[in-house]
């Protein structure tokens, strides 16, 4: 990943520095489009998932792979992608990431079966892991003057924050009026056009120093995480379950691989994840908060999507707009939080934000087939959105408290990694708990074959309620972590980190 010690001397030494380059704002626009596509793709498929599941015959246990294949590959390979971008060339990696993302999106758009769709989503995540850190590094080297850099990071943060909202609405429009396949296919022309635009306006840069890559660490971490998700998926299947030897064997192997990853990182000369970064109290607490928030929050989108479309009968477009208050709430509240943090410090904002998000998530356990959007879903969305703004910006800042300049890039990237990995594992685990609850409800209430169709809606509601409850418990765990571990004061927080997060 990019470190400030690598970047600033490099930029200063360049003749005709980037600070006077008239193309730098055009370059920011190109980079912003790429970042928008990466963020958008994490949310756009949520709205399309019910249609894709029906067409390809994907089971309830396996449907989460459409989401987790992307987020696992993205999060698991992100740190390695940053190292590759630094040493192979950020512009070159950026363009390769765009073209690879286009190819993977095309493959997913024409997928004839579930397996090919899952593979395409994993490929998208892998190329996004090249693209995203390259984009962030390019902003750092393109804007060398502090005020311009802060402004550029502000634009970048706004694009990242708005991408989820755009993805939800665009996913609804494409699924409603074209096909769920266009939720993937739309990336192809955008990615190719962005790659072509980057050639003349984005400047190449590389980091000096050791160019070795910790491939072993990346393999151990990614395979271990995939194994955990696979184990959770097997547990969701009625003919397998949690106690089956197959499930236990997969989960045990995954834990061994993840322990091996930690041991390897503590001994290898150039680790993918320097453990000193995560072992600091404030930084480690921030990563754990992001992990738990990702675990609870990602699944919320999945289950609300099915509640909207299956239980409330919303169209894909209506479902997309139903999520809009959540995204808008985060964007609006983020500006307020960014102004408050220098005055009150990060911890009070995180604690209040996590408490609000927890109340919102637990309020969703009260939904039923008779409750309405305005009475139950909208208040929960608004509570969670304002609460999440109070978490994301302070945690993004405390993740950099006391970090060595050489480690700043890795410390920043690790936040995205933990959120993506948390989202992957949380989605898989909560989908398993959801499936078990649905099965149990039907087993307890069906008296004749005719009851199945009549009780199906109530069974799904029961599954959603269980998933939202445990999602809320993950947010409670994040709240406890923030209370116990975060002790940074307002003067300890890097100012530029807050601006970038906002």
Short mmCIF file of C-alpha atoms in Angstrom, two decimals:
data_model
loop_
_atom_site.label_atom_id
_atom_site.label_comp_id
_atom_site.label_asym_id
_atom_site.label_seq_id
_atom_site.Cartn_x
_atom_site.Cartn_y
_atom_site.Cartn_z
CA UNK A 1 0.00 0.00 0.00
CA UNK A 2 1.01 3.61 -0.35
CA UNK A 3 2.94 5.24 2.43
CA UNK A 4 3.57 8.94 2.80
CA UNK A 5 7.30 8.39 3.09
CA UNK A 6 7.27 6.81 -0.34
CA UNK A 7 5.09 9.42 -2.00
CA UNK A 8 6.15 12.89 -0.99
CA UNK A 9 9.81 12.78 -2.05
CA UNK A 10 8.80 11.13 -5.29
CA UNK A 11 6.29 13.86 -6.09
CA UNK A 12 8.62 16.63 -5.13
CA UNK A 13 11.36 15.30 -7.34
CA UNK A 14 9.23 15.11 -10.45
CA UNK A 15 9.85 17.83 -12.98
CA UNK A 16 6.74 19.87 -13.64
CA UNK A 17 5.20 18.58 -10.45
CA UNK A 18 1.65 17.31 -10.25
CA UNK A 19 0.67 20.38 -8.24
CA UNK A 20 1.00 22.49 -11.39
CA UNK A 21 -0.33 19.85 -13.77
CA UNK A 22 -3.44 21.29 -15.47
CA UNK A 23 -4.78 17.76 -15.96
CA UNK A 24 -4.91 16.87 -12.27
CA UNK A 25 -8.61 17.71 -11.81
CA UNK A 26 -9.50 15.77 -14.96
CA UNK A 27 -7.47 12.88 -13.54
CA UNK A 28 -9.51 13.15 -10.32
CA UNK A 29 -12.73 12.89 -12.35
CA UNK A 30 -11.43 9.72 -14.07
CA UNK A 31 -10.34 8.22 -10.75
CA UNK A 32 -13.68 9.17 -9.20
CA UNK A 33 -15.62 7.32 -11.90
CA UNK A 34 -13.56 4.19 -11.25
CA UNK A 35 -14.12 4.42 -7.50
CA UNK A 36 -17.84 4.98 -8.04
CA UNK A 37 -18.01 1.79 -10.10
CA UNK A 38 -16.27 -0.27 -7.41
CA UNK A 39 -18.50 1.04 -4.61
CA UNK A 40 -21.63 0.88 -6.73
CA UNK A 41 -21.02 -2.77 -7.60
CA UNK A 42 -21.13 -3.81 -3.96
CA UNK A 43 -24.74 -2.59 -3.67
CA UNK A 44 -26.23 -2.80 -7.17
CA UNK A 45 -26.60 -6.59 -7.09
CA UNK A 46 -28.60 -6.54 -3.85
CA UNK A 47 -31.66 -5.24 -5.69
CA UNK A 48 -31.09 -7.66 -8.59
CA UNK A 49 -30.54 -10.71 -6.37
CA UNK A 50 -34.17 -11.94 -6.10
CA UNK A 51 -34.48 -11.92 -9.92
CA UNK A 52 -31.10 -13.59 -10.42
CA UNK A 53 -31.90 -16.22 -7.80
CA UNK A 54 -35.19 -17.09 -9.50
CA UNK A 55 -33.72 -17.27 -13.02
CA UNK A 56 -30.63 -19.31 -12.14
CA UNK A 57 -32.27 -21.51 -9.51
CA UNK A 58 -29.94 -20.44 -6.70
CA UNK A 59 -30.85 -21.87 -3.29
CA UNK A 60 -31.45 -19.68 -0.24
CA UNK A 61 -28.31 -21.12 1.36
CA UNK A 62 -26.12 -20.31 -1.66
CA UNK A 63 -27.56 -16.93 -2.68
CA UNK A 64 -25.23 -15.05 -0.33
CA UNK A 65 -22.28 -16.07 -2.58
CA UNK A 66 -23.42 -13.41 -5.07
CA UNK A 67 -22.50 -10.85 -2.41
CA UNK A 68 -19.72 -12.58 -0.50
CA UNK A 69 -17.75 -13.82 -3.52
CA UNK A 70 -17.19 -10.16 -4.41
CA UNK A 71 -16.54 -8.82 -0.91
CA UNK A 72 -14.29 -11.74 0.10
CA UNK A 73 -12.05 -11.43 -2.95
CA UNK A 74 -12.02 -7.66 -2.62
CA UNK A 75 -11.25 -7.58 1.09
CA UNK A 76 -8.93 -10.59 1.10
CA UNK A 77 -6.72 -9.31 -1.73
CA UNK A 78 -6.88 -5.57 -1.05
CA UNK A 79 -3.60 -5.29 0.85
CA UNK A 80 -1.78 -7.34 -1.78
CA UNK A 81 -3.37 -5.21 -4.50
CA UNK A 82 -1.98 -2.08 -2.84
CA UNK A 83 1.54 -3.51 -2.79
CA UNK A 84 1.27 -4.49 -6.45
CA UNK A 85 0.06 -1.01 -7.37
CA UNK A 86 2.92 0.66 -5.50
CA UNK A 87 5.69 -1.40 -7.07
CA UNK A 88 4.34 -2.31 -10.52
CA UNK A 89 3.07 1.21 -11.20
CA UNK A 90 -0.15 2.78 -9.98
CA UNK A 91 -1.40 3.94 -13.37
CA UNK A 92 -0.65 0.58 -14.98
CA UNK A 93 -2.37 -1.30 -12.15
CA UNK A 94 -5.32 1.11 -12.31
CA UNK A 95 -5.84 0.43 -16.03
CA UNK A 96 -5.37 -3.34 -15.66
CA UNK A 97 -7.90 -3.30 -12.81
CA UNK A 98 -10.43 -1.44 -14.95
CA UNK A 99 -10.09 -3.76 -17.94
CA UNK A 100 -10.17 -6.86 -15.75
CA UNK A 101 -13.25 -5.54 -13.96
CA UNK A 102 -14.93 -5.00 -17.33
CA UNK A 103 -14.18 -8.58 -18.40
CA UNK A 104 -15.40 -10.08 -15.12
CA UNK A 105 -18.59 -7.98 -15.30
CA UNK A 106 -19.27 -9.19 -18.85
CA UNK A 107 -18.79 -12.79 -17.71
CA UNK A 108 -21.29 -12.31 -14.87
CA UNK A 109 -23.78 -10.63 -17.18
CA UNK A 110 -23.93 -13.67 -19.48
CA UNK A 111 -23.73 -16.31 -16.71
CA UNK A 112 -25.87 -19.31 -17.56
CA UNK A 113 -25.67 -20.87 -14.08
CA UNK A 114 -25.03 -19.98 -10.48
CA UNK A 115 -21.45 -21.26 -10.44
CA UNK A 116 -20.37 -19.00 -13.29
CA UNK A 117 -22.06 -16.01 -11.64
CA UNK A 118 -20.25 -16.70 -8.36
CA UNK A 119 -16.91 -17.03 -10.19
CA UNK A 120 -17.49 -13.77 -12.08
CA UNK A 121 -18.29 -11.94 -8.86
CA UNK A 122 -15.06 -13.26 -7.29
CA UNK A 123 -13.11 -12.05 -10.34
CA UNK A 124 -14.75 -8.65 -10.03
CA UNK A 125 -13.62 -8.49 -6.41
CA UNK A 126 -10.06 -9.51 -7.30
CA UNK A 127 -9.73 -6.78 -9.94
CA UNK A 128 -11.40 -4.28 -7.60
CA UNK A 129 -8.64 -5.12 -5.10
CA UNK A 130 -6.15 -3.87 -7.71
CA UNK A 131 -8.24 -0.90 -8.76
CA UNK A 132 -9.27 0.64 -5.43
CA UNK A 133 -5.85 1.07 -3.77
CA UNK A 134 -4.33 2.23 -7.05
CA UNK A 135 -7.01 4.92 -7.29
CA UNK A 136 -6.39 6.13 -3.74
CA UNK A 137 -2.61 6.17 -4.25
CA UNK A 138 -2.98 8.11 -7.50
CA UNK A 139 -4.85 10.87 -5.68
CA UNK A 140 -2.08 11.05 -3.10
CA UNK A 141 0.67 11.45 -5.71
CA UNK A 142 -1.35 13.69 -8.04
CA UNK A 143 -2.27 16.26 -5.38
CA UNK A 144 0.85 17.23 -3.45
CA UNK A 145 -0.37 20.54 -1.97
CA UNK A 146 -2.16 19.90 1.34
CA UNK A 147 -5.30 21.97 0.73
CA UNK A 148 -5.81 20.57 -2.76
CA UNK A 149 -5.18 17.05 -1.48
CA UNK A 150 -7.78 17.49 1.27
CA UNK A 151 -10.27 18.78 -1.30
CA UNK A 152 -9.52 15.85 -3.61
CA UNK A 153 -9.99 13.37 -0.75
CA UNK A 154 -13.27 15.09 0.09
CA UNK A 155 -14.49 14.52 -3.47
CA UNK A 156 -13.27 10.93 -3.31
CA UNK A 157 -15.09 10.38 -0.01
CA UNK A 158 -18.31 11.89 -1.38
CA UNK A 159 -18.14 9.56 -4.39
CA UNK A 160 -17.61 6.59 -2.09
CA UNK A 161 -20.51 7.62 0.14
CA UNK A 162 -22.89 8.30 -2.72
CA UNK A 163 -21.97 5.19 -4.68
CA UNK A 164 -24.09 2.89 -2.55
CA UNK A 165 -27.18 5.06 -3.06
CA UNK A 166 -26.62 5.27 -6.81
CA UNK A 167 -26.10 1.50 -6.97
CA UNK A 168 -29.37 0.75 -5.21
CA UNK A 169 -31.42 3.03 -7.47
CA UNK A 170 -29.58 2.05 -10.65
CA UNK A 171 -29.97 -1.63 -9.76
CA UNK A 172 -33.71 -1.09 -9.43
CA UNK A 173 -33.97 0.73 -12.75
CA UNK A 174 -31.94 -1.85 -14.69
CA UNK A 175 -33.68 -4.85 -13.15
CA UNK A 176 -37.11 -3.31 -13.63
CA UNK A 177 -36.77 -2.11 -17.21
CA UNK A 178 -34.01 -4.30 -18.69
CA UNK A 179 -32.69 -7.35 -16.80
CA UNK A 180 -30.77 -8.14 -13.65
CA UNK A 181 -27.89 -9.05 -16.00
CA UNK A 182 -27.42 -5.39 -16.89
CA UNK A 183 -26.56 -4.67 -13.26
CA UNK A 184 -23.26 -6.35 -14.15
CA UNK A 185 -23.14 -5.53 -17.86
CA UNK A 186 -23.38 -1.78 -17.26
CA UNK A 187 -19.81 -1.85 -15.91
CA UNK A 188 -18.34 -2.95 -19.24
CA UNK A 189 -18.63 0.30 -21.26
CA UNK A 190 -17.96 2.47 -18.20
CA UNK A 191 -14.77 0.59 -17.26
CA UNK A 192 -13.41 0.53 -20.81
CA UNK A 193 -14.14 4.23 -21.35
CA UNK A 194 -12.52 5.11 -18.01
CA UNK A 195 -9.40 3.07 -18.87
CA UNK A 196 -9.07 4.86 -22.21
CA UNK A 197 -9.56 8.24 -20.55
CA UNK A 198 -6.89 7.44 -17.95
CA UNK A 199 -4.15 6.88 -20.52
CA UNK A 200 -3.59 10.55 -21.44
CA UNK A 201 -4.50 12.26 -18.14
CA UNK A 202 -3.29 10.04 -15.27
CA UNK A 203 0.44 10.15 -14.46
CA UNK A 204 2.42 7.02 -13.69
CA UNK A 205 4.18 6.67 -10.34
CA UNK A 206 5.92 3.93 -8.41
CA UNK A 207 7.19 3.48 -4.86
CA UNK A 208 10.79 2.70 -4.16
CA UNK A 209 12.13 0.08 -1.80
CA UNK A 210 11.69 -3.68 -1.55
CA UNK A 211 9.34 -5.02 -4.23
CA UNK A 212 8.64 -8.43 -2.69
CA UNK A 213 5.04 -9.60 -2.34
CA UNK A 214 3.64 -11.68 0.51
CA UNK A 215 1.73 -14.10 -1.72
CA UNK A 216 1.73 -16.83 0.93
CA UNK A 217 0.03 -14.50 3.40
CA UNK A 218 -2.59 -13.49 0.84
CA UNK A 219 -3.36 -17.13 0.01
CA UNK A 220 -3.62 -18.19 3.66
CA UNK A 221 -5.93 -15.31 4.55
CA UNK A 222 -8.18 -15.56 1.49
CA UNK A 223 -8.55 -19.36 1.53
CA UNK A 224 -9.16 -19.31 5.26
CA UNK A 225 -11.91 -16.70 4.93
CA UNK A 226 -13.52 -18.46 1.95
CA UNK A 227 -13.51 -21.64 4.02
CA UNK A 228 -15.38 -19.93 6.85
CA UNK A 229 -18.06 -18.66 4.47
CA UNK A 230 -18.30 -22.10 2.85
CA UNK A 231 -18.69 -23.71 6.27
CA UNK A 232 -21.49 -21.29 7.19
CA UNK A 233 -23.17 -22.01 3.86
CA UNK A 234 -23.05 -25.77 4.43
CA UNK A 235 -24.54 -25.28 7.89
CA UNK A 236 -27.52 -23.51 6.29
CA UNK A 237 -28.45 -26.58 4.22
CA UNK A 238 -31.22 -28.70 5.79
CA UNK A 239 -29.47 -31.97 4.95
CA UNK A 240 -26.15 -30.86 6.46
CA UNK A 241 -26.41 -28.49 9.45
CA UNK A 242 -23.97 -27.20 12.06
CA UNK A 243 -23.07 -30.52 13.64
CA UNK A 244 -22.27 -32.43 10.46
CA UNK A 245 -18.71 -33.68 10.18
CA UNK A 246 -18.40 -31.88 6.82
CA UNK A 247 -19.32 -28.50 8.33
CA UNK A 248 -17.10 -28.92 11.38
CA UNK A 249 -14.18 -30.09 9.23
CA UNK A 250 -14.43 -27.09 6.90
CA UNK A 251 -14.68 -24.62 9.79
CA UNK A 252 -11.78 -26.22 11.68
CA UNK A 253 -9.57 -26.13 8.59
CA UNK A 254 -10.43 -22.47 8.06
CA UNK A 255 -9.46 -21.58 11.62
CA UNK A 256 -6.13 -23.41 11.21
CA UNK A 257 -5.40 -21.48 8.01
CA UNK A 258 -6.21 -18.13 9.65
CA UNK A 259 -4.02 -18.94 12.66
CA UNK A 260 -1.27 -19.92 10.22
CA UNK A 261 -1.72 -16.54 8.53
CA UNK A 262 -1.14 -14.69 11.82
CA UNK A 263 1.94 -16.82 12.59
CA UNK A 264 3.31 -16.28 9.08
CA UNK A 265 2.78 -12.52 9.26
CA UNK A 266 4.71 -12.37 12.53
CA UNK A 267 7.75 -14.05 10.94
CA UNK A 268 7.92 -13.06 7.28
CA UNK A 269 10.32 -10.22 6.39
CA UNK A 270 7.84 -8.13 4.35
CA UNK A 271 4.40 -9.07 5.70
CA UNK A 272 1.16 -8.34 3.92
CA UNK A 273 -0.20 -7.10 7.27
CA UNK A 274 2.43 -5.81 9.72
CA UNK A 275 0.95 -6.93 13.03
CA UNK A 276 2.29 -3.83 14.81
CA UNK A 277 -0.40 -1.80 13.03
CA UNK A 278 -3.33 -3.79 14.41
CA UNK A 279 -1.91 -4.35 17.92
CA UNK A 280 -2.21 -0.70 18.93
CA UNK A 281 -5.21 -0.12 21.19
CA UNK A 282 -6.96 2.59 19.16
CA UNK A 283 -6.11 1.20 15.74
CA UNK A 284 -7.00 -2.38 16.65
CA UNK A 285 -10.25 -1.20 18.21
CA UNK A 286 -11.10 0.76 15.06
CA UNK A 287 -10.52 -2.26 12.83
CA UNK A 288 -12.62 -4.47 15.08
CA UNK A 289 -15.43 -1.89 15.06
CA UNK A 290 -15.35 -1.77 11.25
CA UNK A 291 -15.33 -5.59 11.09
CA UNK A 292 -18.38 -5.93 13.36
CA UNK A 293 -20.26 -3.06 11.72
CA UNK A 294 -19.65 -4.60 8.30
CA UNK A 295 -20.88 -7.96 9.60
CA UNK A 296 -24.13 -6.51 10.90
CA UNK A 297 -24.79 -3.92 8.22
CA UNK A 298 -24.16 -5.77 4.95
CA UNK A 299 -26.72 -8.43 5.78
CA UNK A 300 -29.33 -5.77 6.54
CA UNK A 301 -29.39 -4.80 2.85
CA UNK A 302 -29.77 -8.44 1.80
CA UNK A 303 -32.75 -9.22 4.03
CA UNK A 304 -34.54 -5.92 3.54
CA UNK A 305 -34.27 -6.45 -0.22
CA UNK A 306 -36.18 -9.73 0.07
CA UNK A 307 -38.64 -8.24 2.56
CA UNK A 308 -39.43 -5.41 0.13
CA UNK A 309 -39.78 -7.54 -2.99
CA UNK A 310 -41.10 -10.85 -1.67
CA UNK A 311 -43.22 -9.86 1.34
CA UNK A 312 -44.31 -6.29 0.54
CA UNK A 313 -44.54 -6.86 -3.20
CA UNK A 314 -42.31 -3.94 -4.18
CA UNK A 315 -40.92 -3.78 -7.69
CA UNK A 316 -37.14 -3.71 -8.10
CA UNK A 317 -37.26 0.04 -8.66
CA UNK A 318 -39.41 0.65 -5.58
CA UNK A 319 -37.03 -1.47 -3.51
CA UNK A 320 -34.08 0.61 -4.71
CA UNK A 321 -35.77 3.87 -3.72
CA UNK A 322 -36.81 2.36 -0.38
CA UNK A 323 -33.12 2.23 0.58
CA UNK A 324 -32.44 5.80 -0.49
CA UNK A 325 -33.10 7.45 2.92
CA UNK A 326 -30.34 5.30 4.43
CA UNK A 327 -27.72 6.49 1.94
CA UNK A 328 -28.88 10.11 2.02
CA UNK A 329 -28.88 10.04 5.83
CA UNK A 330 -25.23 8.97 5.92
CA UNK A 331 -24.17 11.66 3.44
CA UNK A 332 -26.02 14.46 5.28
CA UNK A 333 -24.95 13.34 8.77
CA UNK A 334 -21.32 12.91 7.68
CA UNK A 335 -20.95 16.66 7.23
CA UNK A 336 -22.24 17.30 10.74
CA UNK A 337 -20.01 14.62 12.27
CA UNK A 338 -16.91 15.99 10.50
CA UNK A 339 -17.60 19.39 12.11
CA UNK A 340 -18.25 17.92 15.57
CA UNK A 341 -15.23 15.63 15.79
CA UNK A 342 -12.57 18.34 16.34
CA UNK A 343 -14.71 19.65 19.21
CA UNK A 344 -15.78 16.49 21.05
CA UNK A 345 -13.28 13.88 19.90
CA UNK A 346 -13.90 10.50 18.24
CA UNK A 347 -15.09 8.29 21.10
CA UNK A 348 -18.33 10.08 22.06
CA UNK A 349 -19.40 10.16 18.42
CA UNK A 350 -18.64 6.45 17.95
CA UNK A 351 -20.48 5.43 21.11
CA UNK A 352 -23.59 7.49 20.31
CA UNK A 353 -23.50 6.40 16.67
CA UNK A 354 -23.26 2.70 17.50
CA UNK A 355 -26.05 3.01 20.08
CA UNK A 356 -28.31 4.65 17.47
CA UNK A 357 -27.46 2.02 14.85
CA UNK A 358 -28.16 -0.79 17.31
CA UNK A 359 -31.59 0.62 18.18
CA UNK A 360 -32.37 0.95 14.47
CA UNK A 361 -31.31 -2.60 13.69
CA UNK A 362 -33.27 -4.08 16.60
CA UNK A 363 -36.34 -2.06 15.62
CA UNK A 364 -36.34 -4.04 12.36
CA UNK A 365 -37.07 -7.17 14.41
CA UNK A 366 -40.59 -5.76 14.82
CA UNK A 367 -41.49 -5.99 11.13
CA UNK A 368 -44.23 -8.33 9.96
CA UNK A 369 -46.35 -8.89 6.91
CA UNK A 370 -48.77 -6.23 8.18
CA UNK A 371 -46.32 -3.49 9.21
CA UNK A 372 -45.58 -0.69 6.78
CA UNK A 373 -42.46 0.94 5.38
CA UNK A 374 -43.14 4.35 6.94
CA UNK A 375 -43.87 2.99 10.40
CA UNK A 376 -41.07 0.42 10.76
CA UNK A 377 -38.44 0.47 8.02
CA UNK A 378 -37.93 4.20 7.48
CA UNK A 379 -37.30 5.06 11.17
CA UNK A 380 -34.83 2.17 11.40
CA UNK A 381 -33.01 3.28 8.25
CA UNK A 382 -32.69 6.86 9.49
CA UNK A 383 -31.42 5.80 12.91
CA UNK A 384 -28.84 3.48 11.36
CA UNK A 385 -27.72 5.98 8.74
CA UNK A 386 -27.07 8.81 11.21
CA UNK A 387 -25.45 6.32 13.57
CA UNK A 388 -23.15 4.96 10.89
CA UNK A 389 -21.96 8.46 9.98
CA UNK A 390 -21.00 8.79 13.64
CA UNK A 391 -18.94 5.61 13.34
CA UNK A 392 -17.27 5.75 9.94
CA UNK A 393 -15.60 9.16 10.20
CA UNK A 394 -14.21 8.85 13.77
CA UNK A 395 -13.09 5.25 13.23
CA UNK A 396 -11.37 6.21 9.99
CA UNK A 397 -9.38 8.74 12.01
CA UNK A 398 -8.59 6.64 15.09
CA UNK A 399 -7.28 3.94 12.76
CA UNK A 400 -4.36 6.30 12.01
CA UNK A 401 -3.63 7.46 15.56
CA UNK A 402 0.09 7.11 16.28
CA UNK A 403 0.81 5.20 13.09
CA UNK A 404 4.30 5.44 11.61
CA UNK A 405 4.28 7.39 8.31
CA UNK A 406 5.70 4.36 6.51
CA UNK A 407 2.64 2.34 7.60
CA UNK A 408 -0.03 4.97 6.87
CA UNK A 409 -1.15 3.41 3.60
CA UNK A 410 -1.55 -0.08 5.05
CA UNK A 411 -3.33 1.27 8.13
CA UNK A 412 -5.87 3.09 5.96
CA UNK A 413 -6.43 0.14 3.62
CA UNK A 414 -6.93 -2.21 6.54
CA UNK A 415 -10.14 -0.36 7.43
CA UNK A 416 -11.65 -1.22 4.04
CA UNK A 417 -10.34 -4.76 4.33
CA UNK A 418 -11.88 -5.39 7.74
CA UNK A 419 -15.23 -3.94 6.65
CA UNK A 420 -15.35 -6.08 3.50
CA UNK A 421 -14.27 -9.23 5.34
CA UNK A 422 -16.71 -8.53 8.15
CA UNK A 423 -19.48 -8.02 5.62
CA UNK A 424 -18.63 -11.32 3.93
CA UNK A 425 -18.60 -13.37 7.11
CA UNK A 426 -21.62 -11.58 8.58
CA UNK A 427 -23.71 -12.07 5.45
CA UNK A 428 -22.87 -15.77 5.32
CA UNK A 429 -23.49 -16.35 9.03
CA UNK A 430 -26.73 -14.36 9.21
CA UNK A 431 -28.02 -16.02 6.04
CA UNK A 432 -27.40 -19.37 7.74
CA UNK A 433 -29.29 -18.27 10.86
CA UNK A 434 -32.07 -16.92 8.63
CA UNK A 435 -32.40 -20.23 6.75
CA UNK A 436 -32.44 -22.22 10.01
CA UNK A 437 -35.18 -19.97 11.42
CA UNK A 438 -37.33 -20.37 8.31
CA UNK A 439 -36.95 -24.16 8.41
CA UNK A 440 -37.75 -24.28 12.15
CA UNK A 441 -40.83 -22.09 11.75
CA UNK A 442 -42.25 -24.34 9.04
CA UNK A 443 -41.41 -27.49 11.00
CA UNK A 444 -43.22 -26.14 14.06
CA UNK A 445 -46.32 -24.82 12.28
CA UNK A 446 -47.03 -26.91 9.18
CA UNK A 447 -49.71 -29.53 9.81
CA UNK A 448 -50.51 -30.44 6.20
CA UNK A 449 -48.90 -29.83 2.77
CA UNK A 450 -51.45 -27.09 2.13
CA UNK A 451 -50.07 -25.10 5.07
CA UNK A 452 -46.68 -24.58 3.43
CA UNK A 453 -47.81 -21.99 0.88
CA UNK A 454 -50.01 -20.24 3.42
CA UNK A 455 -47.27 -19.99 6.05
CA UNK A 456 -44.33 -19.25 3.73
CA UNK A 457 -44.59 -15.47 4.16
CA UNK A 458 -44.66 -15.71 7.95
CA UNK A 459 -41.72 -18.13 7.87
CA UNK A 460 -39.65 -15.62 5.88
CA UNK A 461 -40.55 -12.87 8.35
CA UNK A 462 -39.40 -15.10 11.19
CA UNK A 463 -36.07 -15.57 9.38
CA UNK A 464 -35.63 -11.82 8.85
CA UNK A 465 -36.34 -11.13 12.51
CA UNK A 466 -33.68 -13.60 13.63
CA UNK A 467 -31.14 -12.15 11.19
CA UNK A 468 -31.85 -8.57 12.31
CA UNK A 469 -31.58 -9.57 15.98
CA UNK A 470 -28.13 -11.10 15.52
CA UNK A 471 -27.12 -8.20 13.29
CA UNK A 472 -28.04 -5.96 16.21
CA UNK A 473 -25.92 -8.11 18.55
CA UNK A 474 -22.94 -7.54 16.25
CA UNK A 475 -23.49 -3.81 16.57
CA UNK A 476 -23.72 -4.20 20.35
CA UNK A 477 -20.36 -5.98 20.24
CA UNK A 478 -18.94 -3.07 18.21
CA UNK A 479 -20.30 -0.64 20.83
CA UNK A 480 -18.56 -2.57 23.62
CA UNK A 481 -15.30 -2.56 21.64
CA UNK A 482 -15.53 1.22 21.15
CA UNK A 483 -16.16 1.80 24.86
CA UNK A 484 -13.33 -0.47 26.00
CA UNK A 485 -10.59 0.16 23.43
CA UNK A 486 -10.96 3.67 21.98
CA UNK A 487 -9.31 6.29 24.19
CA UNK A 488 -7.94 8.75 21.62
CA UNK A 489 -8.57 12.41 22.38
CA UNK A 490 -9.60 15.05 19.88
CA UNK A 491 -6.02 16.34 19.62
CA UNK A 492 -4.72 12.85 18.76
CA UNK A 493 -6.76 12.50 15.58
CA UNK A 494 -5.10 13.24 12.21
CA UNK A 495 -7.02 16.16 10.69
CA UNK A 496 -6.52 15.03 7.08
CA UNK A 497 -8.02 11.63 7.86
CA UNK A 498 -11.24 13.27 8.98
CA UNK A 499 -11.42 15.34 5.82
CA UNK A 500 -10.84 12.30 3.65
CA UNK A 501 -13.48 10.29 5.48
CA UNK A 502 -16.00 13.08 5.19
#
